[in-house]
């Protein structure tokens, strides 16, 4: 019972039919004998390749265990067909700008010529376009097609676009961060260079000052040595003799000054004795006068 159920399951019937369909392109089968592939090429045109992708992708989605991924894949496959059809419509609509005659017959002939001979859009595409175009305004039709194309691209490549946008944003952020980091490092390097230069200037100034003091002390020592070397021995003896004579004269002057001071002291003492004696004589005279009067 399980084997019968397995054989009649839609998934395996679809896969077997798909394999049979693709084998007809290489080996004769019922489809090839009845010109089914020729009809497919005439009616679908370049969309035949999209049909292959859709059939294979739809069969692959049947074996996916995750239902969310299966739904996403099927949705993308349907929007891929919609995107192809909308792009073909937009191409035909853009080609009609070169059409000078706006009659229905001339438009049909031009669309058939461009659609079949140039890119082979297929009978289905041309037929549906000729049914829609006369009943819709050109601007509205073009705007709707652009919106459908944009929406289809978002649905099909949404994850890729999101990753691309995130990658671009991260790249821009990285570049901004890199520029800021380079600017910060450059400013830090300039600051360190200025600080190092300032420290070097201060160190050089200190070294120059120390060197100047050392040169000054050295010059003073050399000057003293030169002065001592230039003075002859006789001059030194003469200077010693002159200093001795000067000391002797100074001692003589000091002795004379001391003697003069002693003389002055004696004179002062004598004057004091004389001043004391004169009043005694006067007293005697006054005493004699008083006695005579009596």
PDB file of C-alpha atoms in Angstrom, residues 81-243:
ATOM      1  CA  UNK A  81       8.040  34.727 -14.618  1.00  0.00           C
ATOM      2  CA  UNK A  82       6.239  38.000 -13.802  1.00  0.00           C
ATOM      3  CA  UNK A  83       9.511  39.901 -14.057  1.00  0.00           C
ATOM      4  CA  UNK A  84      10.254  38.422 -17.484  1.00  0.00           C
ATOM      5  CA  UNK A  85       6.806  39.236 -18.841  1.00  0.00           C
ATOM      6  CA  UNK A  86       6.846  42.807 -17.444  1.00  0.00           C
ATOM      7  CA  UNK A  87      10.312  43.409 -18.896  1.00  0.00           C
ATOM      8  CA  UNK A  88       9.100  42.252 -22.336  1.00  0.00           C
ATOM      9  CA  UNK A  89       6.069  44.580 -22.115  1.00  0.00           C
ATOM     10  CA  UNK A  90       8.298  47.488 -21.161  1.00  0.00           C
ATOM     11  CA  UNK A  91      10.620  46.760 -24.075  1.00  0.00           C
ATOM     12  CA  UNK A  92       7.713  46.804 -26.532  1.00  0.00           C
ATOM     13  CA  UNK A  93       6.312  49.966 -24.979  1.00  0.00           C
ATOM     14  CA  UNK A  94       9.669  51.699 -25.277  1.00  0.00           C
ATOM     15  CA  UNK A  95       9.968  50.571 -28.911  1.00  0.00           C
ATOM     16  CA  UNK A  96       6.640  52.213 -29.774  1.00  0.00           C
ATOM     17  CA  UNK A  97       8.166  55.655 -29.118  1.00  0.00           C
ATOM     18  CA  UNK A  98       9.778  55.412 -32.547  1.00  0.00           C
ATOM     19  CA  UNK A  99       6.440  54.665 -34.183  1.00  0.00           C
ATOM     20  CA  UNK A 100       5.147  57.756 -36.002  1.00  0.00           C
ATOM     21  CA  UNK A 101       1.790  56.306 -37.082  1.00  0.00           C
ATOM     22  CA  UNK A 102      -0.522  55.671 -34.130  1.00  0.00           C
ATOM     23  CA  UNK A 103      -3.171  53.556 -35.844  1.00  0.00           C
ATOM     24  CA  UNK A 104      -4.026  50.142 -34.461  1.00  0.00           C
ATOM     25  CA  UNK A 105      -2.922  48.321 -37.603  1.00  0.00           C
ATOM     26  CA  UNK A 106       0.429  50.058 -37.747  1.00  0.00           C
ATOM     27  CA  UNK A 107       1.020  49.399 -34.012  1.00  0.00           C
ATOM     28  CA  UNK A 108       0.174  45.705 -34.429  1.00  0.00           C
ATOM     29  CA  UNK A 109       2.500  45.322 -37.396  1.00  0.00           C
ATOM     30  CA  UNK A 110       5.311  47.139 -35.609  1.00  0.00           C
ATOM     31  CA  UNK A 111       4.873  45.088 -32.403  1.00  0.00           C
ATOM     32  CA  UNK A 112       4.858  41.816 -34.355  1.00  0.00           C
ATOM     33  CA  UNK A 113       7.929  42.858 -36.293  1.00  0.00           C
ATOM     34  CA  UNK A 114       9.879  43.945 -33.219  1.00  0.00           C
ATOM     35  CA  UNK A 115       8.569  41.226 -30.909  1.00  0.00           C
ATOM     36  CA  UNK A 116       9.057  38.271 -33.214  1.00  0.00           C
ATOM     37  CA  UNK A 117      11.894  39.201 -35.522  1.00  0.00           C
ATOM     38  CA  UNK A 118      14.151  41.108 -33.141  1.00  0.00           C
ATOM     39  CA  UNK A 119      14.013  39.209 -29.845  1.00  0.00           C
ATOM     40  CA  UNK A 120      11.237  36.587 -30.322  1.00  0.00           C
ATOM     41  CA  UNK A 121       9.080  37.323 -27.314  1.00  0.00           C
ATOM     42  CA  UNK A 122       6.573  34.688 -28.387  1.00  0.00           C
ATOM     43  CA  UNK A 123       2.966  34.733 -29.470  1.00  0.00           C
ATOM     44  CA  UNK A 124       1.566  34.772 -25.954  1.00  0.00           C
ATOM     45  CA  UNK A 125       3.543  37.879 -24.994  1.00  0.00           C
ATOM     46  CA  UNK A 126       2.590  39.768 -28.168  1.00  0.00           C
ATOM     47  CA  UNK A 127      -1.056  38.761 -27.996  1.00  0.00           C
ATOM     48  CA  UNK A 128      -1.506  39.878 -24.373  1.00  0.00           C
ATOM     49  CA  UNK A 129       0.353  43.131 -25.064  1.00  0.00           C
ATOM     50  CA  UNK A 130      -1.867  44.008 -28.025  1.00  0.00           C
ATOM     51  CA  UNK A 131      -4.938  43.321 -25.887  1.00  0.00           C
ATOM     52  CA  UNK A 132      -3.775  45.525 -22.968  1.00  0.00           C
ATOM     53  CA  UNK A 133      -2.088  48.453 -24.779  1.00  0.00           C
ATOM     54  CA  UNK A 134      -5.150  50.032 -26.496  1.00  0.00           C
ATOM     55  CA  UNK A 135      -7.190  49.970 -23.270  1.00  0.00           C
ATOM     56  CA  UNK A 136      -4.624  51.554 -20.918  1.00  0.00           C
ATOM     57  CA  UNK A 137      -2.877  54.933 -20.987  1.00  0.00           C
ATOM     58  CA  UNK A 138       0.770  54.773 -21.915  1.00  0.00           C
ATOM     59  CA  UNK A 139       2.015  56.574 -18.797  1.00  0.00           C
ATOM     60  CA  UNK A 140      -0.086  54.419 -16.470  1.00  0.00           C
ATOM     61  CA  UNK A 141       0.996  51.271 -18.274  1.00  0.00           C
ATOM     62  CA  UNK A 142       4.688  52.240 -18.096  1.00  0.00           C
ATOM     63  CA  UNK A 143       4.445  53.202 -14.411  1.00  0.00           C
ATOM     64  CA  UNK A 144       2.704  49.932 -13.547  1.00  0.00           C
ATOM     65  CA  UNK A 145       5.348  47.924 -15.379  1.00  0.00           C
ATOM     66  CA  UNK A 146       8.183  49.738 -13.621  1.00  0.00           C
ATOM     67  CA  UNK A 147       6.528  49.113 -10.241  1.00  0.00           C
ATOM     68  CA  UNK A 148       6.008  45.413 -11.040  1.00  0.00           C
ATOM     69  CA  UNK A 149       9.639  45.075 -12.150  1.00  0.00           C
ATOM     70  CA  UNK A 150      10.866  46.794  -8.999  1.00  0.00           C
ATOM     71  CA  UNK A 151       8.660  44.636  -6.760  1.00  0.00           C
ATOM     72  CA  UNK A 152       9.724  41.452  -8.548  1.00  0.00           C
ATOM     73  CA  UNK A 153      13.389  42.312  -8.167  1.00  0.00           C
ATOM     74  CA  UNK A 154      12.867  42.958  -4.449  1.00  0.00           C
ATOM     75  CA  UNK A 155      11.073  39.623  -3.986  1.00  0.00           C
ATOM     76  CA  UNK A 156      13.552  37.608  -6.030  1.00  0.00           C
ATOM     77  CA  UNK A 157      16.742  39.248  -4.806  1.00  0.00           C
ATOM     78  CA  UNK A 158      15.473  40.623  -1.484  1.00  0.00           C
ATOM     79  CA  UNK A 159      17.972  38.738   0.632  1.00  0.00           C
ATOM     80  CA  UNK A 160      20.824  39.519  -1.724  1.00  0.00           C
ATOM     81  CA  UNK A 161      19.799  43.159  -1.894  1.00  0.00           C
ATOM     82  CA  UNK A 162      19.556  43.307   1.884  1.00  0.00           C
ATOM     83  CA  UNK A 163      23.006  41.781   2.210  1.00  0.00           C
ATOM     84  CA  UNK A 164      24.279  44.148  -0.462  1.00  0.00           C
ATOM     85  CA  UNK A 165      22.777  47.169   1.301  1.00  0.00           C
ATOM     86  CA  UNK A 166      24.142  45.993   4.652  1.00  0.00           C
ATOM     87  CA  UNK A 167      27.540  45.393   3.056  1.00  0.00           C
ATOM     88  CA  UNK A 168      27.507  48.870   1.489  1.00  0.00           C
ATOM     89  CA  UNK A 169      26.482  50.458   4.796  1.00  0.00           C
ATOM     90  CA  UNK A 170      29.142  48.500   6.683  1.00  0.00           C
ATOM     91  CA  UNK A 171      31.699  49.461   4.044  1.00  0.00           C
ATOM     92  CA  UNK A 172      30.769  53.141   4.361  1.00  0.00           C
ATOM     93  CA  UNK A 173      30.877  52.902   8.152  1.00  0.00           C
ATOM     94  CA  UNK A 174      34.241  51.156   7.933  1.00  0.00           C
ATOM     95  CA  UNK A 175      35.583  53.843   5.628  1.00  0.00           C
ATOM     96  CA  UNK A 176      34.301  56.583   7.931  1.00  0.00           C
ATOM     97  CA  UNK A 177      35.816  54.832  10.948  1.00  0.00           C
ATOM     98  CA  UNK A 178      39.080  54.297   9.057  1.00  0.00           C
ATOM     99  CA  UNK A 179      39.242  57.961   8.030  1.00  0.00           C
ATOM    100  CA  UNK A 180      38.494  59.077  11.584  1.00  0.00           C
ATOM    101  CA  UNK A 181      41.054  56.637  12.979  1.00  0.00           C
ATOM    102  CA  UNK A 182      43.680  57.793  10.483  1.00  0.00           C
ATOM    103  CA  UNK A 183      42.892  61.422  11.340  1.00  0.00           C
ATOM    104  CA  UNK A 184      43.116  60.641  15.060  1.00  0.00           C
ATOM    105  CA  UNK A 185      46.396  58.777  14.630  1.00  0.00           C
ATOM    106  CA  UNK A 186      47.760  61.608  12.509  1.00  0.00           C
ATOM    107  CA  UNK A 187      46.776  64.199  15.106  1.00  0.00           C
ATOM    108  CA  UNK A 188      48.247  61.994  17.835  1.00  0.00           C
ATOM    109  CA  UNK A 189      51.457  61.624  15.845  1.00  0.00           C
ATOM    110  CA  UNK A 190      51.654  65.387  15.290  1.00  0.00           C
ATOM    111  CA  UNK A 191      51.061  65.973  19.010  1.00  0.00           C
ATOM    112  CA  UNK A 192      53.764  63.476  19.963  1.00  0.00           C
ATOM    113  CA  UNK A 193      56.168  65.032  17.462  1.00  0.00           C
ATOM    114  CA  UNK A 194      55.505  68.495  18.876  1.00  0.00           C
ATOM    115  CA  UNK A 195      55.957  67.195  22.410  1.00  0.00           C
ATOM    116  CA  UNK A 196      59.168  65.401  21.462  1.00  0.00           C
ATOM    117  CA  UNK A 197      60.435  68.523  19.701  1.00  0.00           C
ATOM    118  CA  UNK A 198      59.582  70.667  22.730  1.00  0.00           C
ATOM    119  CA  UNK A 199      61.337  68.237  25.065  1.00  0.00           C
ATOM    120  CA  UNK A 200      64.328  68.162  22.733  1.00  0.00           C
ATOM    121  CA  UNK A 201      64.452  71.975  22.612  1.00  0.00           C
ATOM    122  CA  UNK A 202      64.296  72.155  26.414  1.00  0.00           C
ATOM    123  CA  UNK A 203      67.015  69.506  26.728  1.00  0.00           C
ATOM    124  CA  UNK A 204      69.193  71.315  24.174  1.00  0.00           C
ATOM    125  CA  UNK A 205      68.689  74.592  26.019  1.00  0.00           C
ATOM    126  CA  UNK A 206      69.693  72.988  29.306  1.00  0.00           C
ATOM    127  CA  UNK A 207      72.737  71.434  27.654  1.00  0.00           C
ATOM    128  CA  UNK A 208      73.683  74.793  26.128  1.00  0.00           C
ATOM    129  CA  UNK A 209      73.382  76.506  29.513  1.00  0.00           C
ATOM    130  CA  UNK A 210      75.489  73.841  31.192  1.00  0.00           C
ATOM    131  CA  UNK A 211      78.011  74.060  28.398  1.00  0.00           C
ATOM    132  CA  UNK A 212      78.124  77.852  28.691  1.00  0.00           C
ATOM    133  CA  UNK A 213      78.755  77.618  32.452  1.00  0.00           C
ATOM    134  CA  UNK A 214      81.450  75.017  31.923  1.00  0.00           C
ATOM    135  CA  UNK A 215      83.116  77.141  29.262  1.00  0.00           C
ATOM    136  CA  UNK A 216      82.912  80.149  31.550  1.00  0.00           C
ATOM    137  CA  UNK A 217      84.544  78.274  34.459  1.00  0.00           C
ATOM    138  CA  UNK A 218      87.178  76.907  32.119  1.00  0.00           C
ATOM    139  CA  UNK A 219      87.933  80.358  30.751  1.00  0.00           C
ATOM    140  CA  UNK A 220      88.230  81.783  34.267  1.00  0.00           C
ATOM    141  CA  UNK A 221      90.587  79.013  35.292  1.00  0.00           C
ATOM    142  CA  UNK A 222      92.665  79.534  32.159  1.00  0.00           C
ATOM    143  CA  UNK A 223      92.713  83.302  32.766  1.00  0.00           C
ATOM    144  CA  UNK A 224      93.941  82.789  36.336  1.00  0.00           C
ATOM    145  CA  UNK A 225      96.637  80.410  35.141  1.00  0.00           C
ATOM    146  CA  UNK A 226      97.676  82.866  32.429  1.00  0.00           C
ATOM    147  CA  UNK A 227      97.860  85.724  34.956  1.00  0.00           C
ATOM    148  CA  UNK A 228     100.041  83.666  37.280  1.00  0.00           C
ATOM    149  CA  UNK A 229     102.285  82.618  34.445  1.00  0.00           C
ATOM    150  CA  UNK A 230     102.682  86.200  33.127  1.00  0.00           C
ATOM    151  CA  UNK A 231     103.823  87.655  36.510  1.00  0.00           C
ATOM    152  CA  UNK A 232     107.670  87.201  36.792  1.00  0.00           C
ATOM    153  CA  UNK A 233     109.433  86.074  39.916  1.00  0.00           C
ATOM    154  CA  UNK A 234     111.140  89.479  40.546  1.00  0.00           C
ATOM    155  CA  UNK A 235     107.808  91.218  40.389  1.00  0.00           C
ATOM    156  CA  UNK A 236     106.498  88.789  42.935  1.00  0.00           C
ATOM    157  CA  UNK A 237     109.488  89.507  45.245  1.00  0.00           C
ATOM    158  CA  UNK A 238     109.070  93.228  44.676  1.00  0.00           C
ATOM    159  CA  UNK A 239     105.427  93.004  45.516  1.00  0.00           C
ATOM    160  CA  UNK A 240     106.300  91.083  48.672  1.00  0.00           C
ATOM    161  CA  UNK A 241     108.894  93.756  49.678  1.00  0.00           C
ATOM    162  CA  UNK A 242     106.481  96.562  48.944  1.00  0.00           C
ATOM    163  CA  UNK A 243     103.877  94.907  51.066  1.00  0.00           C
TER     164      UNK A 243
END
